[in-house]
Coordinates of C-alpha atoms and ligand atoms in Angstrom, one line a residue:
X30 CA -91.1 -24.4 -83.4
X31 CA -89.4 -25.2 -86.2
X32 CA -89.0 -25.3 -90.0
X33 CA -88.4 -27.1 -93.2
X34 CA -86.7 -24.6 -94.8
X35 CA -84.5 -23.6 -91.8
X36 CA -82.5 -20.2 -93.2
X37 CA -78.3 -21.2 -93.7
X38 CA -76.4 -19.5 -90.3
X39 CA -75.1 -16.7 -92.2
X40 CA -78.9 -15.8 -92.8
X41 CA -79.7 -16.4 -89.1
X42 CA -76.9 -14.4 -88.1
X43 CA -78.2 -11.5 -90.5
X44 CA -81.2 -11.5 -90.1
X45 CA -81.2 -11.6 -86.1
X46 CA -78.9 -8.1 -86.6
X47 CA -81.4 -6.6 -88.9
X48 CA -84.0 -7.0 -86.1
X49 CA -81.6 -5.9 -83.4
X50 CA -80.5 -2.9 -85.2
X51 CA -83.8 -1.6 -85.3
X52 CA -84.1 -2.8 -81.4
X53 CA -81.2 -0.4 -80.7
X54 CA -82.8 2.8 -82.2
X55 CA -86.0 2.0 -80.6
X56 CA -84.2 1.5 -77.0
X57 CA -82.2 4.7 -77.8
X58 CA -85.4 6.8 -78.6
X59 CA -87.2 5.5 -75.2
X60 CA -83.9 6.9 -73.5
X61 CA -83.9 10.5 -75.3
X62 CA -87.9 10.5 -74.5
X63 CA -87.3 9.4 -70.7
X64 CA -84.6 12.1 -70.3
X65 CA -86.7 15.0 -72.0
X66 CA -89.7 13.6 -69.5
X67 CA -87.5 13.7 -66.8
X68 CA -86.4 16.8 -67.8
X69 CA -90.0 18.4 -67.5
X70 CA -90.8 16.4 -64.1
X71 CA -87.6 18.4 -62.9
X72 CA -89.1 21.9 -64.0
X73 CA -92.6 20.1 -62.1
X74 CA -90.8 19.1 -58.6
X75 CA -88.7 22.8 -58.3
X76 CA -92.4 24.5 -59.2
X77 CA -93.8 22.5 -56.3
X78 CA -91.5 22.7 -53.4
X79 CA -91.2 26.6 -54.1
X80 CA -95.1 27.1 -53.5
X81 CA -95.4 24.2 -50.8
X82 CA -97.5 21.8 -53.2
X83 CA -97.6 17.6 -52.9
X84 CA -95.3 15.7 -54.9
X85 CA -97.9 13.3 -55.5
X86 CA -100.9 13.9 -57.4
X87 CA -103.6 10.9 -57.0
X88 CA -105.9 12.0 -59.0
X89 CA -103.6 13.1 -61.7
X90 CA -102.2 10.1 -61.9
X91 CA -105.5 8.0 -62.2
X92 CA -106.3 10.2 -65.0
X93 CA -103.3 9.7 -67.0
X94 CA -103.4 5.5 -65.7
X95 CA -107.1 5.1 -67.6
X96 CA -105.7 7.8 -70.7
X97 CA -103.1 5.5 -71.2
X98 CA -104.8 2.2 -71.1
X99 CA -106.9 3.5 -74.0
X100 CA -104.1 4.2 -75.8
X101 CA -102.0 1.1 -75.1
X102 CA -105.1 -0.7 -76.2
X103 CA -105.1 1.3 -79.7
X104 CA -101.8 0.2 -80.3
X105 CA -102.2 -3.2 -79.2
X106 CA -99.8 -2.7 -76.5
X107 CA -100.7 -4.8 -73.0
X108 CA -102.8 -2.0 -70.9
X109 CA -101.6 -4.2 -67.7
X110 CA -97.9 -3.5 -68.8
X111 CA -98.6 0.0 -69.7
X112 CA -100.0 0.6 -66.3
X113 CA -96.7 -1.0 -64.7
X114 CA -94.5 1.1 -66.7
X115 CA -96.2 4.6 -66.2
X116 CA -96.5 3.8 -62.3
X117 CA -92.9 3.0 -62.4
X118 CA -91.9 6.0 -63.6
X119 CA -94.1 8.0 -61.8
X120 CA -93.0 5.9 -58.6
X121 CA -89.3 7.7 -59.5
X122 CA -90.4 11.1 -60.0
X123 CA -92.3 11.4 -57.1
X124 CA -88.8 10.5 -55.6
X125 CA -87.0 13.0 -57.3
X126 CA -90.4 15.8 -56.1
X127 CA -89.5 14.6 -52.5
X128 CA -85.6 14.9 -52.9
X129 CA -85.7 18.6 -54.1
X130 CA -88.4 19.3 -51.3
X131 CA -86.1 17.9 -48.8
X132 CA -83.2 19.8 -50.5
X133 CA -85.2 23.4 -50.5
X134 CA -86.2 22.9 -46.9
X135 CA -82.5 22.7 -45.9
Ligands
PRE29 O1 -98.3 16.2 -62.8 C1 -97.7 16.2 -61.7 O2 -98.2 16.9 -60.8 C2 -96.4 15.6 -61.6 O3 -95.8 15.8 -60.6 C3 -95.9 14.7 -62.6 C4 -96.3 13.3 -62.4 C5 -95.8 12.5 -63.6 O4 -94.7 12.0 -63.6 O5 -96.5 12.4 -64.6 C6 -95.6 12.8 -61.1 C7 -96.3 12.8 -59.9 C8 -97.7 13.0 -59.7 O6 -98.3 12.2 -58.8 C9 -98.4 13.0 -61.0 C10 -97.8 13.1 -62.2

């Protein structure tokens, strides 16, 4: 791609920090949002391992899976990418559940 009026290299420059500015507050809201998740998913795993419950919740998880495809569709956000995401982080929690199982059994 490219263009007639190509911006000078001071506008580039500029104009590439604007975007990334507002990059950086976005990244640093996912990370406040991740840790107040975690936070909760802490709370979950303790609740479970003290009355003997599964880390993993199938169910649960398909649940929140097809809730947040709808949504990712809303925003026009890739529901495929969504998916990925939330399993990912689910993948780690259920690894943090299993940790403080292993830790309470000791
Ligand atoms: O809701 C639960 O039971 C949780 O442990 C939380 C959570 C999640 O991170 O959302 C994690 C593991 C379960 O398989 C389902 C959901």
């Amino acid at each position: 791609m490219s263009s007639d009026n190509r911006p000078d290299e001071q506008e580039l420059k500029d104009q590439l920090t604007s975007f990334r500015e507002s990059i950086d507050n976005i990244d640093a809201a996912l990370v406040y949002m991740l840790a107040e998740r975690f936070k909760i998913t802490q709370k979950v795993g303790e609740y479970k391992a003290k009355y003997d419950l599964p880390p993993a919740d199938k169910d649960r998880e398909q649940r929140q899976i097809e809730r947040l495809r709808r949504l990712a569709e809303d925003a026009n956000l890739d529901p495929d990418f969504s998916e990925k995401f939330l399993n990912f982080i689910i993948k780690e929690v259920i690894r943090h559940h299993e940790q403080i199982r292993e830790a309470e059994g000791e």
